[in-house]
């Protein structure tokens, strides 16, 4: 009988923190910039330069730790991890190895069997390395230290995940948390969130862990899913052939859909860790932790629950509105202004999403004001503009944050509301269209719809459709009675 296998996954996630300056110096962390423009003696590893810890980086690490149910260490420390590589000017990385800042947390994931807590072993602070640029033409390698010293947290999970789906769910929640906290933008493509996957397989029912490999270079959730499934199959195939899995680091090639070995653990380096002598221990007092806790913004899950209980929104709406903090903020502000949360939700889920898709933009980039959306909703609710005109106005709000009242005035879009005008127009339309009128008299109800449409058109689309509908049907009914 063929054996049944279980996949075991643990993740190591590097997240670039959103501080303005680097972890140990005042250089800018801005993405891009001319090579080596954001450098100084500290982040280029000059002898004698002294690091000084960035307070905001500590706060972000603690904030992520609190939001992921970790214990915050009141006493943590930086170590030197010694190795030579040209993107690392000091020949060591300053990282927390022995005493990390956060420990023993977890994030719940949804599984077909319900929610499951997936542990966080630790979160530690460390500095990023520079970037090597291989110049094929000149046949040389250049180095850019702009990224050197940018603050990172590394989130290390317990080996509690059992599938690619669980891994993605866990990562999405971690990503969402960091983004809501403003601790990072977590863009996998730009490298501000980097994931390494540790994976082993074992016979189902076994309680000991199998030999694992570590997979690097996964720069999208798609790539991660492919890599996990491929590596699981590769390991099972080996075991089935009676060959052991070798503990090694592998690199995923998304284009070719396969991985290859980078280095085996036998060649694993000895980093000669020792406490960083130029930095004092990091002391995070109970009061400091409390003040960070008090400043934590409402996170996604709490928001989702509140949107349903406080605003009576369907779970579907709450789910979409909270996908991006920007969207949630817009929703809350506009709902507070106009007092019509479901209407606001409809504009955001419908037209806003449609326009974002059409323009290839993300919800993060939304820049219209809640005031203008609220005004538009009020205009429509008061009957001053009808649905098609409201849509037209919304496109201007979306594109340039147009003021809907001014726009309606300038473009003469106000609904022609008075009964008399509607009546006159409808009568004229009926005169010009004797056929449909006759059809209606013969009992063809559909003809009424045609006449309503023609009347709307004759009024430049600015009439209230309900009023037109009513007036046309009244006139037609009068005709039937008159002749009948
Ligand atoms: P190292 O010190 O070599 O980095 P760790 O024990 O710190 O190893 O584990 C690193 C990551 O690998 C963690 O996310 C952990 O959950 C995961 N991991 C450890 N052992 C296994 C295993 N047998 N199968 C899958 N993942 C594992
Ligand atoms: Mg590791
Ligand atoms: Zn610097």
XYZ file of C-alpha atoms and ligand atoms in Angstrom:
513
model
C 0.000 0.000 0.000
C 1.268 3.457 -0.867
C 2.221 5.532 2.153
C 0.362 8.707 3.024
C 2.462 11.799 3.697
C 1.958 14.991 5.633
C 3.657 18.275 4.709
C 5.276 20.296 7.507
C 6.127 23.940 6.877
C 7.821 26.646 8.934
C 8.315 30.171 7.580
C 11.021 32.766 8.096
C 9.772 36.186 7.009
C 11.909 39.279 6.644
C 9.934 42.515 6.803
C 11.466 45.911 6.085
C 10.282 48.438 8.651
C 8.805 51.740 7.522
C 11.157 53.964 9.525
C 12.374 57.141 7.815
C 15.971 56.414 8.762
C 18.143 53.322 9.071
C 18.486 51.050 12.101
C 21.804 52.394 13.409
C 22.379 55.713 11.609
C 20.456 58.728 10.312
C 20.618 57.798 6.609
C 17.368 57.756 4.628
C 15.616 54.456 3.960
C 13.869 55.814 0.832
C 13.559 53.236 -1.948
C 15.549 54.044 -5.087
C 17.877 57.039 -5.117
C 21.293 57.179 -6.788
C 23.528 54.251 -5.740
C 25.239 54.921 -2.407
C 23.484 58.298 -1.996
C 21.998 57.165 1.336
C 25.154 56.112 3.105
C 27.494 57.237 5.872
C 30.449 55.742 7.763
C 28.113 53.622 9.931
C 26.179 51.857 7.169
C 29.275 51.409 4.987
C 31.109 49.729 7.841
C 33.948 52.212 8.320
C 36.269 51.294 11.167
C 35.472 53.174 14.341
C 31.955 54.233 13.302
C 29.479 53.693 16.128
C 25.866 52.469 15.731
C 22.994 54.125 17.626
C 19.655 52.290 17.782
C 16.562 53.731 16.032
C 13.766 54.023 18.605
C 10.978 53.844 16.008
C 12.267 50.487 14.735
C 11.954 49.089 18.258
C 8.406 50.448 18.504
C 7.384 48.829 15.206
C 8.857 45.480 16.260
C 6.988 45.651 19.570
C 3.771 46.699 17.792
C 3.945 43.679 15.452
C 4.786 41.451 18.417
C 1.790 42.687 20.411
C -0.541 42.265 17.448
C 0.640 38.669 16.929
C 0.223 37.587 20.540
C 3.932 37.556 21.385
C 5.590 38.070 24.713
C 7.702 41.238 24.571
C 11.141 40.854 26.093
C 11.918 43.653 28.506
C 15.547 42.867 27.905
C 16.881 41.985 24.469
C 20.232 42.267 22.841
C 22.056 42.603 19.528
C 24.655 40.103 18.373
C 27.235 40.065 15.630
C 26.744 37.395 12.997
C 30.124 37.148 11.333
C 30.515 36.326 7.668
C 32.194 37.727 4.617
C 30.160 38.790 1.638
C 30.695 41.886 -0.499
C 27.203 43.302 0.183
C 28.030 43.343 3.895
C 30.640 46.057 4.508
C 31.253 45.314 8.195
C 31.863 41.616 7.581
C 29.212 40.978 10.197
C 25.473 41.586 10.421
C 24.037 43.126 13.582
C 21.063 40.938 14.504
C 19.269 39.591 17.566
C 20.141 35.953 17.911
C 20.358 34.964 21.513
C 17.791 37.317 23.047
C 15.142 38.424 20.493
C 12.681 41.213 21.226
C 9.475 39.124 20.813
C 8.818 35.469 21.603
C 6.109 32.798 21.674
C 3.286 34.330 19.686
C 0.959 33.062 17.023
C -1.444 33.863 14.215
C -4.644 31.873 13.623
C -5.239 30.455 10.146
C -8.439 29.144 8.605
C -8.354 25.461 7.693
C -11.079 23.171 6.339
C -11.335 21.913 9.946
C -11.757 25.422 11.378
C -9.336 27.930 12.918
C -5.896 26.785 13.995
C -3.197 28.691 15.881
C 0.169 28.685 14.120
C 2.961 29.615 16.482
C 5.545 32.358 16.141
C 8.800 31.169 17.640
C 10.292 34.634 17.740
C 10.544 38.050 16.095
C 13.928 39.696 16.067
C 15.381 42.965 14.834
C 18.277 43.111 12.398
C 19.843 45.213 9.685
C 19.532 44.605 5.954
C 22.517 44.142 3.633
C 23.461 46.163 0.537
C 22.729 45.097 -3.031
C 25.123 43.663 -5.574
C 24.617 44.646 -9.188
C 26.236 42.388 -11.754
C 27.243 44.390 -14.785
C 27.467 41.927 -17.676
C 28.776 44.472 -20.164
C 31.667 45.659 -18.057
C 32.101 42.161 -16.610
C 32.210 43.419 -13.060
C 30.082 43.594 -9.915
C 29.065 46.871 -8.310
C 27.691 47.402 -4.849
C 24.972 49.786 -3.667
C 24.830 50.323 0.107
C 21.569 52.297 0.126
C 19.789 49.274 1.615
C 22.619 48.485 4.004
C 21.412 49.098 7.556
C 17.707 49.374 6.713
C 15.785 47.920 9.681
C 14.193 44.493 9.345
C 12.220 42.243 11.580
C 12.512 38.535 11.010
C 9.387 36.622 11.997
C 10.123 32.924 12.567
C 7.135 30.590 12.681
C 6.919 27.231 14.426
C 6.689 24.264 12.033
C 2.899 24.240 12.477
C 1.748 24.809 8.907
C 0.516 21.840 6.871
C -0.149 23.155 3.364
C 0.607 25.958 0.927
C -2.904 27.317 1.576
C -2.265 27.559 5.311
C 1.089 29.213 4.666
C -0.498 31.829 2.406
C -3.320 32.479 4.889
C -0.777 32.971 7.695
C 1.374 35.265 5.575
C -1.605 37.316 4.446
C -2.610 37.919 8.040
C 0.937 38.832 9.022
C 1.179 41.169 6.039
C -2.174 42.787 6.803
C -1.184 43.284 10.435
C 2.115 44.971 9.570
C 0.377 47.179 7.026
C -2.440 48.230 9.384
C 0.172 49.071 12.011
C 2.062 51.154 9.461
C 5.131 49.071 10.360
C 5.805 48.083 6.741
C 4.237 48.166 3.296
C 5.140 44.467 2.892
C 5.536 44.484 -0.883
C 6.870 41.111 -1.928
C 7.756 42.287 -5.437
C 9.829 45.189 -4.116
C 11.456 43.010 -1.500
C 10.031 44.738 1.583
C 8.622 41.317 2.548
C 10.796 38.262 1.852
C 9.771 34.746 2.693
C 11.891 31.624 3.173
C 10.022 28.323 3.323
C 11.272 25.429 5.454
C 9.585 22.220 4.405
C 9.719 18.550 5.314
C 7.395 15.611 4.825
C 6.624 12.701 7.107
C 4.339 9.715 7.152
C 0.892 10.691 8.313
C 0.501 9.893 11.994
C 4.188 10.317 12.766
C 5.081 12.802 15.494
C 8.759 13.298 14.673
C 9.822 15.902 12.142
C 11.353 14.866 8.846
C 14.543 16.306 7.384
C 13.815 19.739 5.959
C 15.036 21.959 3.182
C 14.923 25.730 3.097
C 13.681 27.468 -0.041
C 14.638 31.037 -0.930
C 13.725 33.575 -3.584
C 9.942 33.417 -3.425
C 8.677 36.790 -4.521
C 4.947 36.242 -4.742
C 2.306 34.110 -3.056
C 1.883 32.328 -6.378
C 5.549 31.402 -6.463
C 5.288 30.236 -2.858
C 2.397 27.906 -3.647
C 4.223 26.455 -6.652
C 7.439 26.039 -4.671
C 5.724 24.303 -1.758
C 3.893 21.843 -3.978
C 6.958 21.139 -6.067
C 9.224 20.624 -3.060
C 6.680 18.385 -1.312
C 6.472 16.172 -4.416
C 10.257 16.139 -4.808
C 10.794 15.010 -1.209
C 8.067 12.346 -1.358
C 9.512 10.991 -4.613
C 12.938 10.676 -2.983
C 11.567 8.887 0.059
C 9.548 6.532 -2.136
C 12.773 5.656 -3.954
C 14.415 4.961 -0.628
C 16.715 7.985 -0.864
C 16.930 10.344 2.117
C 16.087 14.052 1.899
C 19.247 16.135 2.232
C 19.170 19.155 4.521
C 20.028 22.040 2.243
C 19.155 25.502 1.055
C 17.458 25.592 -2.335
C 16.599 28.396 -4.708
C 13.225 28.521 -6.440
C 13.123 29.387 -10.132
C 9.535 30.476 -10.808
C 10.070 30.737 -14.557
C 11.294 27.158 -14.891
C 8.988 25.899 -12.136
C 11.718 24.040 -10.253
C 14.312 24.556 -7.530
C 18.013 23.813 -7.341
C 20.432 23.364 -4.495
C 22.346 26.461 -3.303
C 24.279 24.958 -0.428
C 23.968 21.939 1.818
C 23.947 22.234 5.584
C 27.226 20.346 5.757
C 28.829 23.488 4.403
C 26.763 25.506 6.889
C 28.783 28.415 8.085
C 29.762 28.983 11.665
C 28.776 32.576 12.254
C 30.702 32.973 15.505
C 27.909 34.957 17.106
C 28.852 37.173 20.011
C 27.121 40.111 21.726
C 27.536 43.377 19.805
C 29.915 45.363 22.000
C 29.009 48.781 20.559
C 25.312 48.633 21.528
C 23.807 48.511 25.002
C 21.025 45.979 25.650
C 17.562 47.024 24.508
C 15.407 47.711 27.552
C 11.680 47.935 26.832
C 9.947 48.894 30.051
C 6.440 47.803 31.037
C 5.328 51.463 30.610
C 6.787 51.689 27.117
C 5.037 48.463 26.083
C 1.777 49.809 27.531
C 2.107 53.104 25.681
C 2.662 51.216 22.410
C -0.320 48.985 23.190
C -2.522 52.029 23.797
C -1.523 53.506 20.440
C -2.242 50.317 18.450
C -4.783 51.095 15.722
C -7.823 48.897 15.277
C -6.726 45.878 13.225
C -8.512 44.203 10.364
C -10.391 41.490 12.207
C -11.750 43.888 14.804
C -12.813 46.253 12.032
C -14.583 43.496 10.131
C -16.585 42.566 13.205
C -17.417 46.191 14.008
C -18.571 47.016 10.464
C -21.128 44.243 10.794
C -22.310 45.050 14.310
C -22.130 48.845 14.272
C -23.096 49.579 10.659
C -25.121 46.449 9.931
C -23.024 45.694 6.847
C -22.999 42.197 5.340
C -19.865 40.139 6.053
C -19.106 40.340 2.339
C -18.869 44.150 2.458
C -16.850 44.157 5.672
C -14.372 41.732 4.139
C -13.737 43.844 1.046
C -13.722 47.246 2.768
C -11.001 46.137 5.177
C -8.693 44.609 2.568
C -6.780 47.900 2.506
C -6.523 50.295 5.392
C -6.875 53.187 2.950
C -10.255 51.852 1.831
C -11.417 51.254 5.413
C -10.407 54.800 6.406
C -12.306 56.262 3.439
C -15.345 54.189 4.294
C -15.415 55.247 7.929
C -14.912 58.932 7.198
C -17.549 59.067 4.445
C -20.047 57.015 6.479
C -19.612 59.372 9.436
C -20.230 62.392 7.188
C -23.372 61.215 5.403
C -24.684 58.658 7.887
C -25.383 56.104 5.135
C -22.798 53.339 5.556
C -24.365 50.889 3.103
C -24.487 53.535 0.369
C -20.817 54.376 0.981
C -19.966 50.689 0.935
C -21.736 50.236 -2.408
C -19.759 53.047 -4.041
C -16.482 51.679 -2.697
C -17.131 48.027 -3.546
C -18.740 48.737 -6.908
C -17.563 51.740 -8.898
C -14.349 52.312 -6.944
C -13.181 48.729 -7.429
C -14.237 48.764 -11.069
C -12.278 51.964 -11.780
C -9.236 50.707 -9.856
C -9.233 47.516 -11.941
C -9.726 49.480 -15.138
C -6.794 51.788 -14.343
C -4.625 48.979 -12.993
C -4.296 50.745 -9.628
C -4.389 49.409 -6.098
C -6.697 50.618 -3.336
C -3.665 52.005 -1.514
C -3.443 54.743 -4.128
C -6.993 56.051 -3.612
C -6.786 59.793 -3.114
C -10.281 61.261 -3.301
C -11.742 62.794 -0.176
C -14.514 61.231 1.896
C -16.245 64.653 1.881
C -16.883 64.506 -1.850
C -18.176 60.933 -1.777
C -20.488 61.862 1.113
C -21.749 64.920 -0.805
C -22.469 62.796 -3.861
C -24.496 60.356 -1.795
C -26.481 63.232 -0.322
C -27.138 64.702 -3.763
C -28.453 61.398 -5.001
C -30.501 60.713 -1.886
C -32.156 64.127 -2.077
C -33.158 63.344 -5.642
C -31.058 66.162 -7.103
C -29.232 63.761 -9.436
C -30.207 60.365 -10.771
C -28.158 57.173 -10.851
C -26.470 57.521 -14.269
C -25.508 61.132 -13.550
C -24.217 60.135 -10.098
C -21.992 57.555 -11.769
C -20.682 60.180 -14.143
C -19.901 62.502 -11.224
C -18.243 59.715 -9.301
C -15.788 59.172 -12.135
C -14.701 62.808 -11.695
C -14.390 62.366 -7.928
C -12.302 59.238 -8.469
C -10.069 60.917 -11.037
C -9.588 64.386 -9.572
C -11.523 64.576 -6.314
C -14.098 66.832 -7.975
C -16.610 68.606 -5.728
C -19.931 67.072 -6.811
C -22.029 70.178 -6.061
C -19.782 72.425 -8.150
C -19.649 69.806 -10.888
C -23.435 69.536 -11.084
C -23.751 73.317 -11.251
C -21.095 73.741 -13.941
C -22.467 70.966 -16.119
C -26.176 71.683 -15.537
C -26.763 68.145 -14.349
C -29.445 68.817 -11.789
C -32.499 66.649 -12.187
C -35.391 68.260 -13.986
C -37.801 67.494 -11.262
C -40.902 69.518 -11.927
C -43.891 67.469 -12.942
C -44.972 69.918 -15.632
C -41.761 69.612 -17.671
C -41.849 65.835 -17.458
C -45.493 65.856 -18.562
C -44.889 68.162 -21.505
C -41.937 66.126 -22.695
C -43.805 62.833 -22.332
C -46.760 64.154 -24.317
C -44.470 65.352 -27.097
C -42.702 61.975 -27.189
C -46.050 60.193 -27.417
C -47.104 62.418 -30.292
C -43.882 61.692 -32.129
C -44.239 57.937 -31.538
C -47.779 56.956 -32.494
C -46.821 53.308 -33.187
C -45.754 52.367 -29.664
C -48.702 54.275 -28.257
C -51.042 52.249 -30.436
C -49.161 49.038 -29.481
C -49.699 49.857 -25.842
C -53.401 50.380 -26.419
C -53.496 46.905 -28.005
C -52.178 45.527 -24.736
C -48.418 45.461 -25.387
C -47.105 46.483 -21.952
C -43.531 46.600 -23.263
C -44.297 49.651 -25.348
C -44.580 51.709 -22.153
C -40.936 50.998 -21.333
C -39.893 52.280 -24.739
C -41.778 55.528 -24.229
C -40.275 55.997 -20.744
C -36.800 55.543 -22.254
C -37.510 58.035 -25.048
C -38.782 60.601 -22.556
C -35.651 60.194 -20.386
C -33.556 60.688 -23.492
C -35.465 63.758 -24.548
C -34.663 65.221 -21.130
C -30.953 64.614 -21.552
C -30.938 61.860 -18.927
C -31.458 64.432 -16.191
C -34.948 63.478 -15.110
C -35.866 61.343 -12.147
C -36.602 57.940 -13.733
C -39.292 57.149 -11.157
C -41.172 60.345 -11.965
C -40.919 59.777 -15.734
C -42.127 56.233 -15.332
C -45.103 57.318 -13.291
C -46.110 60.207 -15.577
C -45.826 58.170 -18.800
C -47.903 55.340 -17.346
C -50.527 57.751 -16.077
C -50.840 59.328 -19.527
C -51.036 55.932 -21.218
C -53.593 54.669 -18.731
C -55.659 57.789 -19.433
C -55.561 56.996 -23.162
C -56.717 53.403 -22.620
C -59.612 54.552 -20.470
C -60.514 57.352 -22.838
C -60.807 54.991 -25.809
C -61.880 51.925 -23.895
P 17.838 27.260 11.953
O 18.410 27.594 13.280
O 18.623 26.288 11.177
O 17.445 28.452 11.163
P 15.327 26.831 13.218
O 15.112 25.757 14.206
O 15.498 28.216 13.713
O 16.511 26.444 12.274
O 14.103 26.811 12.246
C 14.009 27.669 11.165
C 12.639 27.519 10.544
O 12.459 26.188 10.071
C 11.502 27.739 11.506
O 10.490 28.486 10.823
C 10.999 26.359 11.837
O 9.627 26.366 12.091
C 11.282 25.607 10.565
N 11.552 24.185 10.751
C 12.410 23.620 11.610
N 12.430 22.274 11.467
C 11.544 21.982 10.486
C 11.125 20.753 9.844
N 11.616 19.579 10.192
N 10.203 20.853 8.870
C 9.709 22.030 8.486
N 10.075 23.201 9.031
C 10.992 23.182 10.017
Mg 17.187 30.459 10.276
Zn 24.237 55.543 7.302
